[in-house]
Coordinates of C-alpha atoms and ligand atoms in Angstrom, one line a residue:
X1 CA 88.9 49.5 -90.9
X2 CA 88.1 52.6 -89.2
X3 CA 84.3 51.2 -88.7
X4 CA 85.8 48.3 -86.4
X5 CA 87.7 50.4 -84.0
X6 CA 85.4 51.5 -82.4
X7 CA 84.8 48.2 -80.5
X8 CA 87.7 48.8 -78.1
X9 CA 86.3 46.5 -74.9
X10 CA 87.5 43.4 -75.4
X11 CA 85.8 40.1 -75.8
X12 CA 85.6 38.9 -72.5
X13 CA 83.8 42.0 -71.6
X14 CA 81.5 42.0 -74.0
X15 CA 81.0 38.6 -73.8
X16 CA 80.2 38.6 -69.8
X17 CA 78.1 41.5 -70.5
X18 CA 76.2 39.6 -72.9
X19 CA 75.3 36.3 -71.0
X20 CA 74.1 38.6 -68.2
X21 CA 72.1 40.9 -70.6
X22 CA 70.7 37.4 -72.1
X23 CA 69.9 36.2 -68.7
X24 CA 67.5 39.5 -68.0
X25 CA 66.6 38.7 -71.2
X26 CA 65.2 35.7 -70.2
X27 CA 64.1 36.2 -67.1
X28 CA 61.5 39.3 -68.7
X29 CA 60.7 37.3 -71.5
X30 CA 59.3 34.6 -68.6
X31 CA 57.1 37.5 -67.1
X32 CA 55.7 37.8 -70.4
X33 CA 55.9 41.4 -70.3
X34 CA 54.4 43.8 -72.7
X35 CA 57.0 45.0 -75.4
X36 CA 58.2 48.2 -73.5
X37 CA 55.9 50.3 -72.9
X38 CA 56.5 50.7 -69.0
X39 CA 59.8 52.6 -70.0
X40 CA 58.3 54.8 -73.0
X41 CA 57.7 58.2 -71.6
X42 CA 54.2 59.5 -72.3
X43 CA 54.1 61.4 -75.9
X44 CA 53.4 64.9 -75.5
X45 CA 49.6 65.7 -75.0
X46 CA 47.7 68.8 -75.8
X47 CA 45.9 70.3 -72.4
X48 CA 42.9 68.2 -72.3
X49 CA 40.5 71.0 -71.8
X50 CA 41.7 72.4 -75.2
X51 CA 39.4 72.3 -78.1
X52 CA 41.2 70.2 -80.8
X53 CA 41.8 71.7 -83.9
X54 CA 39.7 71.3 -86.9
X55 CA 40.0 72.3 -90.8
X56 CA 38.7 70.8 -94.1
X57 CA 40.3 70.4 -97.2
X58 CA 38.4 71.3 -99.7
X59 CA 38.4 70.7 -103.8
X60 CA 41.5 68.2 -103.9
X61 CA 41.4 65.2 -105.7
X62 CA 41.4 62.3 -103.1
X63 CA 43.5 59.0 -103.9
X64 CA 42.9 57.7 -101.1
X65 CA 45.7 55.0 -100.8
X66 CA 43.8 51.9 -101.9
X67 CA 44.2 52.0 -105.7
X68 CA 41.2 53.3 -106.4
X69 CA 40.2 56.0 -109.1
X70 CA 40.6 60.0 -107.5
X71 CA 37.5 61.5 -106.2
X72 CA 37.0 64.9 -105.5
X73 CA 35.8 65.2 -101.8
X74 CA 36.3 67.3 -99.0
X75 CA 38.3 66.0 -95.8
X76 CA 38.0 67.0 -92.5
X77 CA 40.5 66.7 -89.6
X78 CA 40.3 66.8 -86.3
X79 CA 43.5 67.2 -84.2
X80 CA 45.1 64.2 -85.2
X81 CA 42.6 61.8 -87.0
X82 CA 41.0 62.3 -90.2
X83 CA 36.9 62.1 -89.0
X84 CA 35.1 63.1 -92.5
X85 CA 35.4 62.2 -96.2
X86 CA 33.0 63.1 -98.4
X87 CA 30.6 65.9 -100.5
X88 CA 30.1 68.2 -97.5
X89 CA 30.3 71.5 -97.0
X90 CA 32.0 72.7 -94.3
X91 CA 30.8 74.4 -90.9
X92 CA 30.7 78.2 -90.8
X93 CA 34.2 79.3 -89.2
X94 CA 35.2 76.1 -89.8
X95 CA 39.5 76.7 -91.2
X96 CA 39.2 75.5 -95.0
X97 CA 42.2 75.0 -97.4
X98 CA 40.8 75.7 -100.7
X99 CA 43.1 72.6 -103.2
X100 CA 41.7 72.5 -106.3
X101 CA 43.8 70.9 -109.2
X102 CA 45.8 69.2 -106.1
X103 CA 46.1 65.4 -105.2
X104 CA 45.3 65.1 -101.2
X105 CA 47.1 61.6 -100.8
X106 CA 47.8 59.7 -97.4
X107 CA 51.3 60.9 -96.2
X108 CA 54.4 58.4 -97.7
X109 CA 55.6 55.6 -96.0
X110 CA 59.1 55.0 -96.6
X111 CA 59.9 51.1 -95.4
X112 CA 64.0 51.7 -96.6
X113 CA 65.4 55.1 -95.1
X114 CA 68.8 55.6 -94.1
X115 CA 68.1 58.9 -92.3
X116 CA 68.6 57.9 -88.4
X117 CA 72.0 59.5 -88.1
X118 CA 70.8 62.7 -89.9
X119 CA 67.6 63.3 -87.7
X120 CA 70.1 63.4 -85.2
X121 CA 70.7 67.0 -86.0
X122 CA 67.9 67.8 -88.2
X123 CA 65.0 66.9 -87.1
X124 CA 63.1 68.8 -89.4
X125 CA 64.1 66.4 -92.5
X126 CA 63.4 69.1 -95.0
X127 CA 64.8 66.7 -97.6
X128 CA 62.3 64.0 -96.5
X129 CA 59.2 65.9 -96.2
X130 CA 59.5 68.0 -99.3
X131 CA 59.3 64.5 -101.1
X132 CA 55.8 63.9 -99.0
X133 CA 57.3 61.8 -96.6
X134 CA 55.6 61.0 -93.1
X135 CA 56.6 57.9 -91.9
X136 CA 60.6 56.2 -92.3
X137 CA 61.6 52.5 -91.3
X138 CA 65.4 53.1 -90.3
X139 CA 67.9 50.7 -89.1
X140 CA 68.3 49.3 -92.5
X141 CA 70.8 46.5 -94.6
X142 CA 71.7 45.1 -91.4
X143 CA 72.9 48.1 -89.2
X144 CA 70.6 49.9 -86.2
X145 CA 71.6 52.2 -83.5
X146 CA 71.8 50.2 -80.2
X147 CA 70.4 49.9 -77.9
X148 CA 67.2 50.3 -79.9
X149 CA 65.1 51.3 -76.9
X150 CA 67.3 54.3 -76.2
X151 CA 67.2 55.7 -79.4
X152 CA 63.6 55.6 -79.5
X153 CA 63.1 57.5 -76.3
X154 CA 65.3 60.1 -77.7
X155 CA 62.6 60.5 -80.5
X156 CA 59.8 60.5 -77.6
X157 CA 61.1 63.1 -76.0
X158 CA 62.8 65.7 -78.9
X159 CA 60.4 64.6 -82.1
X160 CA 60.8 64.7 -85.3
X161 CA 58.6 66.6 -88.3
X162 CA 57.9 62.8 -88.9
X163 CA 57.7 60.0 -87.7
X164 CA 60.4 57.2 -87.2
X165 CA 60.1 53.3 -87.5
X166 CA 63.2 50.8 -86.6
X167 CA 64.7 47.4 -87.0
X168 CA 67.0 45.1 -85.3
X169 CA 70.4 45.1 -87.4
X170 CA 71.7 41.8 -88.2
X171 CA 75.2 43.4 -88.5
X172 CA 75.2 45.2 -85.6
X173 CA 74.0 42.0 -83.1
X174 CA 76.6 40.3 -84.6
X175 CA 79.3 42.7 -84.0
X176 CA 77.9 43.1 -80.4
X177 CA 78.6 39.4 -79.9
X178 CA 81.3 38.7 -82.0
X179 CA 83.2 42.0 -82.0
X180 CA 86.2 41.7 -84.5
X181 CA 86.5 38.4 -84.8
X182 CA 83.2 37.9 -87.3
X183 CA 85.2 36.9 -90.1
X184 CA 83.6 33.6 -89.8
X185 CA 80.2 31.7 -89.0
X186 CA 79.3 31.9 -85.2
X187 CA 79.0 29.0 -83.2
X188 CA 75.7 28.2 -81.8
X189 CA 76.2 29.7 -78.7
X190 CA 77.3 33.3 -80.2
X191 CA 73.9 32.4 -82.3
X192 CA 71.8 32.0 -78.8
X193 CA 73.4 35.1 -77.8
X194 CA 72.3 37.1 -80.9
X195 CA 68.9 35.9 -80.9
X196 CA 68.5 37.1 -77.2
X197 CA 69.8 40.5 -78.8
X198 CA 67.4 40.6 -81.3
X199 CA 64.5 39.9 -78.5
X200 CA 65.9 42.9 -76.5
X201 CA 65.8 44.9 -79.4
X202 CA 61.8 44.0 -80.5
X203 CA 60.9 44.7 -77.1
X204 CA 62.0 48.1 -77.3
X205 CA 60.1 48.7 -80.1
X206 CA 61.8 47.6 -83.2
X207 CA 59.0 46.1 -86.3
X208 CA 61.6 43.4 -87.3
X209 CA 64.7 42.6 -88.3
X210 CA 67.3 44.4 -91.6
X211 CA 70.4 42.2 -92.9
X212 CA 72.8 43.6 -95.2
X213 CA 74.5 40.3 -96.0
X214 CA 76.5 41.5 -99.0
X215 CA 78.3 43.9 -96.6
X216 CA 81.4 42.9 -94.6
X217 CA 80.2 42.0 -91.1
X218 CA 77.1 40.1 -92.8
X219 CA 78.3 38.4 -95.6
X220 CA 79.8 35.5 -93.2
X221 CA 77.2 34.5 -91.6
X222 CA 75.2 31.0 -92.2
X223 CA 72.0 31.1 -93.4
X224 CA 70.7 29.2 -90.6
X225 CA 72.3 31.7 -88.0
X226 CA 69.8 34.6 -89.7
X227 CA 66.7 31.9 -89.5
X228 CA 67.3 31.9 -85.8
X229 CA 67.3 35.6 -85.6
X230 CA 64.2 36.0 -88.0
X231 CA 62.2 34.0 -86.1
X232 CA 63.0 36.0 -82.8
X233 CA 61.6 39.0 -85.0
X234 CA 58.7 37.0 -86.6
X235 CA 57.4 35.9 -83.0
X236 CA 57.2 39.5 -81.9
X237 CA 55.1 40.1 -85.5
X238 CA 57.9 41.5 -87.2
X239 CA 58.9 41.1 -90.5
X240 CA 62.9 40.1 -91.7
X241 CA 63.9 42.4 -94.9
X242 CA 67.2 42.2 -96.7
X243 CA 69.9 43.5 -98.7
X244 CA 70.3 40.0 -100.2
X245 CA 73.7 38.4 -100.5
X246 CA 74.2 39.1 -104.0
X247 CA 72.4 41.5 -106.2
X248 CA 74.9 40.9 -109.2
X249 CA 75.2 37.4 -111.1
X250 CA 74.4 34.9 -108.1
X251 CA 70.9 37.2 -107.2
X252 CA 69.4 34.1 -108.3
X253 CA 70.3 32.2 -105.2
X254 CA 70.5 35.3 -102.9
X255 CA 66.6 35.5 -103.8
X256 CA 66.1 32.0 -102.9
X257 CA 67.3 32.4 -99.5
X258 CA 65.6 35.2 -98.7
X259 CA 62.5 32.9 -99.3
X260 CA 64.0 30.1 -97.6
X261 CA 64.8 32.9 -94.2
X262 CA 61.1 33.6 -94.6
X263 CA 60.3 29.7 -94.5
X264 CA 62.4 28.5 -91.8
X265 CA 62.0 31.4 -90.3
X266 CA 58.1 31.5 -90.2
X267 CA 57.6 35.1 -90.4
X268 CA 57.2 37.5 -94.0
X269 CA 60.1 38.6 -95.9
X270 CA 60.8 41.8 -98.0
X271 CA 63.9 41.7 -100.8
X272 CA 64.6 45.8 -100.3
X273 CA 66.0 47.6 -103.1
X274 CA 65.3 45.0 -105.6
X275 CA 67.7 45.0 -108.7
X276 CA 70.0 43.0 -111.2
X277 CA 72.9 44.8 -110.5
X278 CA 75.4 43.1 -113.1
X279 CA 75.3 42.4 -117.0
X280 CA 75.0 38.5 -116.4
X281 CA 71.6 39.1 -114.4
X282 CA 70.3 41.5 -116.9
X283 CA 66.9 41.6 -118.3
X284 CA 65.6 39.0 -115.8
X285 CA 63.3 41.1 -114.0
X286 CA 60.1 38.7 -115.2
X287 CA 62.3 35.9 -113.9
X288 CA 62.2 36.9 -110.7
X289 CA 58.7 38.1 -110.4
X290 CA 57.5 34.4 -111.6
X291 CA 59.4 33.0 -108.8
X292 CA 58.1 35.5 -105.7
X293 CA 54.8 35.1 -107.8
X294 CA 55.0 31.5 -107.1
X295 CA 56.2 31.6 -103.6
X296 CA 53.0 33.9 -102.7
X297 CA 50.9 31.6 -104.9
X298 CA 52.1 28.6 -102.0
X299 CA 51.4 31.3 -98.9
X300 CA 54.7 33.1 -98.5
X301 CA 54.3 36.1 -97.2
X302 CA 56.8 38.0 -99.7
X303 CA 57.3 41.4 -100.9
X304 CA 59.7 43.9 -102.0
X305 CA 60.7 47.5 -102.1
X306 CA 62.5 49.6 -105.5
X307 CA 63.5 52.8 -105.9
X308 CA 63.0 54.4 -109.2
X309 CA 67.3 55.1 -110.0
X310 CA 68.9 52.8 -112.8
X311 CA 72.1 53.3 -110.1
X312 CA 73.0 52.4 -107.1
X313 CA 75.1 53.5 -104.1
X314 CA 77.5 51.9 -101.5
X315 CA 81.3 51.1 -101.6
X316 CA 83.3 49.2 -103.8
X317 CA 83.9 46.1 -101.6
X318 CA 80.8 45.1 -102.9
X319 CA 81.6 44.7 -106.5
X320 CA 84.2 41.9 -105.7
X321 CA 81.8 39.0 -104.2
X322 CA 84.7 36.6 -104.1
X323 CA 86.1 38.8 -101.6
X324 CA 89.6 38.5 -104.0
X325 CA 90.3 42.7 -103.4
X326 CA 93.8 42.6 -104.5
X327 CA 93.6 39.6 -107.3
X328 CA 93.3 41.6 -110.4
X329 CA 91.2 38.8 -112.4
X330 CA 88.0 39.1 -110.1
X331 CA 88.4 42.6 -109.6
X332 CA 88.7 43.0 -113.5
X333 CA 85.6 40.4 -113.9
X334 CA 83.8 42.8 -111.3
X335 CA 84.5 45.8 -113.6
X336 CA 83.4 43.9 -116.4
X337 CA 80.5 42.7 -114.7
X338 CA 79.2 46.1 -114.5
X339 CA 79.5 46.9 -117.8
X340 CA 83.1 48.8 -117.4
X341 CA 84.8 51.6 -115.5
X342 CA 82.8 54.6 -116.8
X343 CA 79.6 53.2 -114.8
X344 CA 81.2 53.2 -111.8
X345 CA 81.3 56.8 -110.0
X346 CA 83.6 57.6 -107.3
X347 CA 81.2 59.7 -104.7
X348 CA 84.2 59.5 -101.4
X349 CA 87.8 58.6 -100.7
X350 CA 89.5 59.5 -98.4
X351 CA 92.5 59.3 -99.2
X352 CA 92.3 61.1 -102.6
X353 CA 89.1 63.8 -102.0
X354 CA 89.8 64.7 -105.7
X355 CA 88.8 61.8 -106.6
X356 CA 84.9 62.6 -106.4
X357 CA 82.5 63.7 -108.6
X358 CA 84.9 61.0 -111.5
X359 CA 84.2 57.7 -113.0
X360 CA 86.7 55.0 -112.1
X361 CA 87.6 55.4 -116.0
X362 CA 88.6 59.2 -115.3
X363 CA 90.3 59.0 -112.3
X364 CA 92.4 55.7 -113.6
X365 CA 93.1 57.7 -117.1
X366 CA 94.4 61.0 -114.8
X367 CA 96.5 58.7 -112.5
X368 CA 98.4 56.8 -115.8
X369 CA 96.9 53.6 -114.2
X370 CA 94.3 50.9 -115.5
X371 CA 91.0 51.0 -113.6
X372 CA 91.9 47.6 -112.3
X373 CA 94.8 49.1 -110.4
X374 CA 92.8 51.6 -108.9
X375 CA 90.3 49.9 -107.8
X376 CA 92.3 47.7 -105.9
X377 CA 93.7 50.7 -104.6
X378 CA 91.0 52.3 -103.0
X379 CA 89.8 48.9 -101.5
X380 CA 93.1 48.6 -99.7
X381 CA 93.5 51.7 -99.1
X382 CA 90.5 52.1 -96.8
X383 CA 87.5 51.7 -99.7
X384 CA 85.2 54.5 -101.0
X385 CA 81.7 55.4 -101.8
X386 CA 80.9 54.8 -105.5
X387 CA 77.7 55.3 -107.0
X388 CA 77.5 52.3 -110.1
X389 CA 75.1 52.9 -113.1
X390 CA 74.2 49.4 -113.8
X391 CA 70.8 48.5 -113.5
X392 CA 68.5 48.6 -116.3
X393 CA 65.2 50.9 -116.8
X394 CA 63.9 47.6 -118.6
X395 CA 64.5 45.7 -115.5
X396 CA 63.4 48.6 -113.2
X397 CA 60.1 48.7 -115.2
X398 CA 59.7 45.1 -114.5
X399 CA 59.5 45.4 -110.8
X400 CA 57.1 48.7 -110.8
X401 CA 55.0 46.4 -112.7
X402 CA 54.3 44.1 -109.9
X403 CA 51.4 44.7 -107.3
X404 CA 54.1 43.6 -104.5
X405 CA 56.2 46.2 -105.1
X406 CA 56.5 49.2 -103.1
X407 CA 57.9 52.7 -103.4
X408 CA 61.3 52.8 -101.6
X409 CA 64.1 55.2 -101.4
X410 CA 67.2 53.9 -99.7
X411 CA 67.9 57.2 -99.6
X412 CA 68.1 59.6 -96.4
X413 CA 69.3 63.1 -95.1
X414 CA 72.5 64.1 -96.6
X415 CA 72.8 61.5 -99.6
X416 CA 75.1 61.4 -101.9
X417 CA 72.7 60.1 -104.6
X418 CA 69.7 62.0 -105.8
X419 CA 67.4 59.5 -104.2
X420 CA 67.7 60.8 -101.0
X421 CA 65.5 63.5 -102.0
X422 CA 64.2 62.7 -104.9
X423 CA 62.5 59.4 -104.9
X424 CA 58.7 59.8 -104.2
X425 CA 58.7 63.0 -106.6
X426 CA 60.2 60.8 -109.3
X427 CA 57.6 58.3 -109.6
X428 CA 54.8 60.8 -109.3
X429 CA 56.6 62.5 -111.9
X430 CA 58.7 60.5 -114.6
X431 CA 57.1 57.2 -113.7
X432 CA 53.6 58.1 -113.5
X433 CA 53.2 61.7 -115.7
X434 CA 56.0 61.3 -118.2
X435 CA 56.4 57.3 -118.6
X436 CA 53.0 56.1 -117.9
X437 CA 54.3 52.8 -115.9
X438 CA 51.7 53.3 -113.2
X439 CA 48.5 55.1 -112.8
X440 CA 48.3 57.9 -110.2
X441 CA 46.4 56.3 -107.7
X442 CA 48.5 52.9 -108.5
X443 CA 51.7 54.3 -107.3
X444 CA 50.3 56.3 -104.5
X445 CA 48.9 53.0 -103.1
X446 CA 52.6 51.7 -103.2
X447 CA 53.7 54.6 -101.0
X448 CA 50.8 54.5 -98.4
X449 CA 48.4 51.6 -98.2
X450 CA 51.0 48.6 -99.3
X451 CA 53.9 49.5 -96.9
X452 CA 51.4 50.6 -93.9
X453 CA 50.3 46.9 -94.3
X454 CA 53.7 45.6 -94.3
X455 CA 54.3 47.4 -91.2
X456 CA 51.3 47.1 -89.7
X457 CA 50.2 50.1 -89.6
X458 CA 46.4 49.7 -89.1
X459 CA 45.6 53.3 -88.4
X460 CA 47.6 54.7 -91.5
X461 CA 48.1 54.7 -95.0
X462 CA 44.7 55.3 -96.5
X463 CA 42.8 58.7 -96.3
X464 CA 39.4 57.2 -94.5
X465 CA 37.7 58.1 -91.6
X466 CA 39.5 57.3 -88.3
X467 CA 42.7 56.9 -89.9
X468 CA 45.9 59.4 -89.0
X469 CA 45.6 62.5 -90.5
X470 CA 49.2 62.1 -92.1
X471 CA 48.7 63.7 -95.2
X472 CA 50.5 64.6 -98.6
X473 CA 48.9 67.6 -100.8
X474 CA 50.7 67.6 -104.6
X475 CA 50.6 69.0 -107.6
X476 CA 49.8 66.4 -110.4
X477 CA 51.2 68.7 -113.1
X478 CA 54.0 70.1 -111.6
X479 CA 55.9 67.4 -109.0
X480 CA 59.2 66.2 -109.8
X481 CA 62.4 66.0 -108.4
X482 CA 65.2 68.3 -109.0
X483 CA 67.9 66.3 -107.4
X484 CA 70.8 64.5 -109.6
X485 CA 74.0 62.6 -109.1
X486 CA 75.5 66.2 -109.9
X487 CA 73.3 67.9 -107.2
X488 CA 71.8 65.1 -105.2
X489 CA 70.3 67.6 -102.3
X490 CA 68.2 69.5 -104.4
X491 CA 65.0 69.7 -103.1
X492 CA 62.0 68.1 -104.8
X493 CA 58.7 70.7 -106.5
X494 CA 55.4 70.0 -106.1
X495 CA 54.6 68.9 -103.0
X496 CA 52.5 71.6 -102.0
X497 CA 51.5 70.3 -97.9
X498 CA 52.3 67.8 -95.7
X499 CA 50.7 66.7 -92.6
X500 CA 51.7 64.7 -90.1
X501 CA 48.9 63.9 -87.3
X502 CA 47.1 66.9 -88.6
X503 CA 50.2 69.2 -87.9
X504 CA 51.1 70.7 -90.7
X505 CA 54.7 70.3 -91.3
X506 CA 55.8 70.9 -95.2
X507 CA 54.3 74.4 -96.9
X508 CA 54.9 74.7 -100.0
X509 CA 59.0 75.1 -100.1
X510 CA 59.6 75.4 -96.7
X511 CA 59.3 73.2 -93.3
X512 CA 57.0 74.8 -91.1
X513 CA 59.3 73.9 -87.8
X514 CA 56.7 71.6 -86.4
X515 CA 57.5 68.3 -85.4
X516 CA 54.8 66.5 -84.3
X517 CA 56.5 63.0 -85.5
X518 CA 56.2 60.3 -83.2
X519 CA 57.9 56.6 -83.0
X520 CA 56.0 54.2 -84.2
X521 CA 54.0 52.0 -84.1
X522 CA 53.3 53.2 -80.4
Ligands
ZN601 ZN1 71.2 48.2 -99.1

């Protein structure tokens, strides 16, 4: 409960705050104004009289971001922008970096990040740039900072190393109009008051809206009242992307109204973190790629986002989809469901910190208790973090296998999974080196080109002329992460540079200290 508290002003209050916050909402939206930029302060400029800075890259291997084969060319930058690709040879005193044997790859766009409360005290995101990292969406599965436009600012003025993207959360609109009574669908007026929400927050410079609607304050909402809110973010060009309803037997229909959101909704739809989280979903995987395959074959803008773990990580509410938490047949069936108690790793409770680091099988065994017992427990007792091994690498390798298919981490500063800092190194790695389920440039383009396009990043994601000189230098023989459930903030090796708007911000095994990040996309 303690996530609730906060929320101390009562209804009324909120509720009068709201109609007048809808009414300026109105009254802007009428005057047609531009999406914020009036209030954005000015991103810091170098003196204009300054000569920009200029160095080539020399001998890497380019994949450029589009799929294509490497090349070997040189790149030149010019303070921020990337002005020259090809066989040239570089101007005398021109700064070269010498990179053969390396990969020069556009700098990684992340579109599922959970880092916004960590880049509140580290900026520098050593665990984010060491994986290449340039770009993260944040404000993911349904939960932003608000207000959205205040955040941002904060970003303006004290950057990052990188730079920052965010969405409208579902969960959190519908706590700021519902406050602790959301157990429940809204009415259509707490719906009209949402969607006003939502247009606040795309004005101030969110790319769309995140829904976690297997999580508590999500899971009881209507599917029609997130079509009204999608199509708020869809009108301001943003795209809706989801932690579906289900990712365990009913995925099925979860994925179905994710294309139905999209539909009704009029505006593209990503299904983040795709899995088949339970035994009577797995092997599927070419189930559901036939059915987005056939939604995109009738127009629908649909896509999705995987990170390269056979486990997941969030709390144990969500293993019990009937909502039953003290009924010990569904949470039994929920064990079951993932295949038993010795998949299911305790990462935090509160109540019981000795708990961590054990399988719900160890920790039942110590206690003298089935795991059934202590898993209802834990959910009463305040729930926990728990990291559950139940997807399959079959599956897994069914979804890499799909053009539509980005790299994503769901990961973030301080996670408790070895995502968080090992994602991007782990495909270029195990996927790509070791496993052979993509090519190089295949998976680079699924970290740069694809999600710059979902975001709409025109000016990013491909290492061309004109483009942002956000840039990722690796090592093709050596990158790989070194994180594990064990020691989840290991840093990643290989990643030799990283650039972002030709600052360079990664060397080697250290952060350089700049942060030259900005919020995007302006
Ligand atoms: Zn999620």
């Amino acid at each position: 409960m303690r996530a609730h508290s906060r929320f101390s002003v009562s209804r009324l209050a909120v509720r009068i705050a709201l109609l007048a916050a809808a009414a300026l909402v109105l009254s802007l939206v009428g005057r047609a104004e531009p999406p914020q930029q009036a209030a954005q302060s000015a991103p810091p400029q170098t003196a204009p009289a300054a000569p920009q800075k200029s160095f080539v890259i020399v001998g890497a291997d380019v994949a450029d971001g589009s799929g294509e084969p490497l090349v070997q060319e040189s790149v030149r930058v010019v303070g921020d922008r990337i002005v020259r690709v090809g066989n040239f040879v570089p101007d005398a005193g021109e700064t070269v970096m010498h990179a053969d044997g390396l990969v020069l790859a556009p700098g990684f766009i992340d579109t599922h990040n959970h880092s916004g409360p960590g880049l509140e005290t580290d900026r520098l995101a050593e665990s984010q740039i060491s994986q290449g990292l340039t770009t993260l969406l944040l404000g993911q599965d349904g939960s932003s900072p608000w207000p959205i436009g205040e955040w941002l600012d904060k970003f303006r003025k004290d950057p990052a190393a990188l730079n920052v993207m965010m969405l409208v959360g579902h969960a959190t609109v519908r706590r700021l109009v519902m406050g602790d009574d959301f157990r429940r669908p809204a009415t259509l007026e707490e719906i009209a008051h949402m969607a006003a929400l939502v247009d606040q927050g795309m004005r101030e410079g969110a790319v769309g809206l995140s829904s976690g609607l297997e999580y508590e304050v999500g899971s009881y909402s209507a599917t029609e009242e997130v079509v009204a809110m999608a199509r708020v973010a869809g009108k301001y060009g943003g795209f809706y992307i989801s932690h579906i309803r289900d990712e365990a037997d009913r995925s099925f229909e979860a994925m179905h109204e994710l294309l139905e959101i999209g539909r009704e909704g009029e505006l593209p739809v990503q299904n983040t973190h795709i899995k088949l989280g339970t035994v009577g979903v797995w092997y599927r995987a070419a189930e559901v790629a036939t059915m987005y395959d056939a939604a995109r074959h009738a127009g629908q803008d649909v896509t999705a986002d995987c990170y390269p773990y056979d486990a997941w990580h969030s709390n144990f509410k969500v293993l019990v989809p009937n909502k039953k938490y003290d009924d010990p047949a569904s949470v039994s069936k929920a064990i079951d469901d993932v295949g038993g108690p010795q998949n299911l790793l305790i990462t935090d409770f509160e109540p019981h910190p000795e708990y961590q680091g054990h399988t719900l099988a160890d920790a039942a065994k110590t206690r003298g208790i089935t795991p059934t017992q202590l898993l209802i427990e834990i959910i009463r007792d305040g729930d926990g973090g728990v990291i559950g091994h139940t997807m399959t690498e079959q599956d897994m390798r069914v979804f890499y296998a799909q053009p539509w298919v980005m790299v994503s981490s769901d990961g973030g500063i301080g996670m408790k999974h070895p995502r968080g800092a090992g994602t991007y190194p782990r495909v270029l790695g195990r996927l790509v080196r070791e496993w052979h389920w993509l090519t190089l440039p295949e998976a680079v383009r699924r970290m740069t080109s694809l999600p710059a396009w979902r975001l709409k990043l025109h000016d990013r994601g491909l290492v061309k002329e004109g483009m942002v000189a956000d840039l990722t230098l690796f090592d093709p023989r050596t990158v790989i992460d070194r994180s594990t459930f064990a020691e989840p903030q290991k840093l990643s090796e290989g990643i030799e540079k990283v650039y972002v708007s030709g600052v360079l911000v990664w060397d080697h095994d250290h952060a350089t200290g700049a942060k030259p990040g900005k919020v995007l996309p302006k």
